[in-house]
Structures are given as C-alpha cells and as structure tokens.
Amino acid sequence: MTSVLARRVAAVAGASAITVMVMLTASCAKEEEKAPETSTTTTTTTTTTAPPPSPTDKAPRLEPGGPNPFSPTVIAPPAPTAEPGDN
C-alpha cells in the first residue's frame, strides 16, 4: 500500500511541475507590437573607379619557407615526467 501511495505522490508532483513549467513559459512568451513596415527605394550611380587598395605594413607576410608570424615567442617548459607505474 505504501509503494502505491508513493507512486501517486510522485506522479502528482511530476505532473504539477510540468504544468508550472508550461504556465511559466506561456506567461513569458507574449507578443510584442511590431513596428510599422516602411519601404524605401535608393538608387546609386557611380562613374569613377577607385584605385586598388594598397597593402598595409601591419599585415603579416606569409612566405613559403619563411618564419611563422603567428607562432609564440615564449616557449613553455616541458611537463614534468612521472615515475614509471605512477599515474
């Protein structure tokens, strides 16, 4: 008799928890007023061409066989080794 009562209490608690979660979700999901839609038309015409961009001095140069500009300059000490059989 006690296990049946415990199952019923657990079922009621679970169902009420689900109901509360659904109610909280529904209360938080309210529709907001949408802004009025406006449409605009823009026409742009250009007759001149811009010169090609020049390379910057700050950009790293990647050359085949050259040094890697992205490698760190500080090298960390190696990890200590454990004695055999010690994990």
PDB file of C-alpha atoms in Angstrom:
ATOM      1  CA  MET A   1       0.000   0.000   0.000  1.00  0.00           C
ATOM      2  CA  THR A   2       2.870   2.398   0.774  1.00  0.00           C
ATOM      3  CA  SER A   3       4.547   1.963  -2.637  1.00  0.00           C
ATOM      4  CA  VAL A   4       1.269   2.746  -4.417  1.00  0.00           C
ATOM      5  CA  LEU A   5       0.861   5.924  -2.380  1.00  0.00           C
ATOM      6  CA  ALA A   6       4.480   6.917  -3.080  1.00  0.00           C
ATOM      7  CA  ARG A   7       3.941   6.417  -6.839  1.00  0.00           C
ATOM      8  CA  ARG A   8       0.811   8.551  -6.767  1.00  0.00           C
ATOM      9  CA  VAL A   9       2.564  11.325  -4.874  1.00  0.00           C
ATOM     10  CA  ALA A  10       5.469  11.195  -7.329  1.00  0.00           C
ATOM     11  CA  ALA A  11       3.074  11.266 -10.296  1.00  0.00           C
ATOM     12  CA  VAL A  12       1.162  14.235  -8.899  1.00  0.00           C
ATOM     13  CA  ALA A  13       4.405  16.095  -8.123  1.00  0.00           C
ATOM     14  CA  GLY A  14       5.750  15.444 -11.623  1.00  0.00           C
ATOM     15  CA  ALA A  15       2.515  16.486 -13.323  1.00  0.00           C
ATOM     16  CA  SER A  16       2.307  19.667 -11.274  1.00  0.00           C
ATOM     17  CA  ALA A  17       5.936  20.511 -12.057  1.00  0.00           C
ATOM     18  CA  ILE A  18       5.285  20.109 -15.784  1.00  0.00           C
ATOM     19  CA  THR A  19       2.136  22.226 -15.517  1.00  0.00           C
ATOM     20  CA  VAL A  20       4.016  25.003 -13.717  1.00  0.00           C
ATOM     21  CA  MET A  21       6.794  24.982 -16.336  1.00  0.00           C
ATOM     22  CA  VAL A  22       4.248  25.230 -19.173  1.00  0.00           C
ATOM     23  CA  MET A  23       2.457  28.096 -17.436  1.00  0.00           C
ATOM     24  CA  LEU A  24       5.708  29.995 -16.847  1.00  0.00           C
ATOM     25  CA  THR A  25       6.757  29.510 -20.445  1.00  0.00           C
ATOM     26  CA  ALA A  26       3.391  30.729 -21.708  1.00  0.00           C
ATOM     27  CA  SER A  27       3.434  33.784 -19.451  1.00  0.00           C
ATOM     28  CA  CYS A  28       6.915  34.810 -20.600  1.00  0.00           C
ATOM     29  CA  ALA A  29       6.140  34.419 -24.308  1.00  0.00           C
ATOM     30  CA  LYS A  30       3.956  37.440 -25.010  1.00  0.00           C
ATOM     31  CA  GLU A  31       3.774  39.066 -28.408  1.00  0.00           C
ATOM     32  CA  GLU A  32       5.336  42.448 -28.816  1.00  0.00           C
ATOM     33  CA  GLU A  33       3.918  45.112 -31.069  1.00  0.00           C
ATOM     34  CA  LYS A  34       5.547  45.115 -34.467  1.00  0.00           C
ATOM     35  CA  ALA A  35       6.909  48.323 -35.918  1.00  0.00           C
ATOM     36  CA  PRO A  36       5.102  49.603 -38.999  1.00  0.00           C
ATOM     37  CA  GLU A  37       6.716  48.453 -42.181  1.00  0.00           C
ATOM     38  CA  THR A  38       8.152  51.131 -44.440  1.00  0.00           C
ATOM     39  CA  SER A  39       9.729  50.727 -47.817  1.00  0.00           C
ATOM     40  CA  THR A  40      12.380  52.970 -49.291  1.00  0.00           C
ATOM     41  CA  THR A  41      13.993  52.900 -52.688  1.00  0.00           C
ATOM     42  CA  THR A  42      17.567  54.023 -53.172  1.00  0.00           C
ATOM     43  CA  THR A  43      19.374  54.436 -56.449  1.00  0.00           C
ATOM     44  CA  THR A  44      23.132  54.846 -56.548  1.00  0.00           C
ATOM     45  CA  THR A  45      25.170  55.546 -59.643  1.00  0.00           C
ATOM     46  CA  THR A  46      28.928  55.809 -59.775  1.00  0.00           C
ATOM     47  CA  THR A  47      31.038  56.825 -62.706  1.00  0.00           C
ATOM     48  CA  THR A  48      34.522  56.844 -61.201  1.00  0.00           C
ATOM     49  CA  THR A  49      36.534  53.812 -60.203  1.00  0.00           C
ATOM     50  CA  ALA A  50      38.540  53.657 -57.011  1.00  0.00           C
ATOM     51  CA  PRO A  51      42.217  52.710 -57.151  1.00  0.00           C
ATOM     52  CA  PRO A  52      43.075  49.216 -55.933  1.00  0.00           C
ATOM     53  CA  PRO A  53      43.845  49.075 -52.214  1.00  0.00           C
ATOM     54  CA  SER A  54      47.489  49.138 -51.270  1.00  0.00           C
ATOM     55  CA  PRO A  55      48.905  46.556 -48.861  1.00  0.00           C
ATOM     56  CA  THR A  56      49.373  47.655 -45.273  1.00  0.00           C
ATOM     57  CA  ASP A  57      52.557  47.403 -43.257  1.00  0.00           C
ATOM     58  CA  LYS A  58      50.738  45.855 -40.293  1.00  0.00           C
ATOM     59  CA  ALA A  59      49.652  42.750 -42.185  1.00  0.00           C
ATOM     60  CA  PRO A  60      51.912  39.723 -41.610  1.00  0.00           C
ATOM     61  CA  ARG A  61      53.647  38.398 -44.675  1.00  0.00           C
ATOM     62  CA  LEU A  62      53.255  34.699 -45.310  1.00  0.00           C
ATOM     63  CA  GLU A  63      56.137  33.472 -47.416  1.00  0.00           C
ATOM     64  CA  PRO A  64      56.753  29.811 -48.240  1.00  0.00           C
ATOM     65  CA  GLY A  65      59.590  28.535 -46.070  1.00  0.00           C
ATOM     66  CA  GLY A  66      59.674  31.759 -44.026  1.00  0.00           C
ATOM     67  CA  PRO A  67      59.053  32.156 -40.304  1.00  0.00           C
ATOM     68  CA  ASN A  68      55.532  31.839 -38.984  1.00  0.00           C
ATOM     69  CA  PRO A  69      54.430  35.297 -37.741  1.00  0.00           C
ATOM     70  CA  PHE A  70      51.715  33.700 -35.612  1.00  0.00           C
ATOM     71  CA  SER A  71      53.995  31.461 -33.547  1.00  0.00           C
ATOM     72  CA  PRO A  72      54.522  32.440 -29.902  1.00  0.00           C
ATOM     73  CA  THR A  73      57.851  33.883 -28.863  1.00  0.00           C
ATOM     74  CA  VAL A  74      57.779  32.360 -25.343  1.00  0.00           C
ATOM     75  CA  ILE A  75      58.322  28.627 -25.079  1.00  0.00           C
ATOM     76  CA  ALA A  76      56.820  26.916 -22.021  1.00  0.00           C
ATOM     77  CA  PRO A  77      58.941  24.490 -20.009  1.00  0.00           C
ATOM     78  CA  PRO A  78      58.197  20.807 -20.645  1.00  0.00           C
ATOM     79  CA  ALA A  79      55.762  18.966 -18.390  1.00  0.00           C
ATOM     80  CA  PRO A  80      57.316  17.014 -15.546  1.00  0.00           C
ATOM     81  CA  THR A  81      57.557  13.306 -16.134  1.00  0.00           C
ATOM     82  CA  ALA A  82      56.083  10.808 -13.714  1.00  0.00           C
ATOM     83  CA  GLU A  83      57.929   7.777 -12.484  1.00  0.00           C
ATOM     84  CA  PRO A  84      57.016   4.503 -14.198  1.00  0.00           C
ATOM     85  CA  GLY A  85      53.958   2.895 -12.619  1.00  0.00           C
ATOM     86  CA  ASP A  86      52.793   6.194 -11.070  1.00  0.00           C
ATOM     87  CA  ASN A  87      49.727   7.556 -12.852  1.00  0.00           C
TER      88      ASN A  87
END
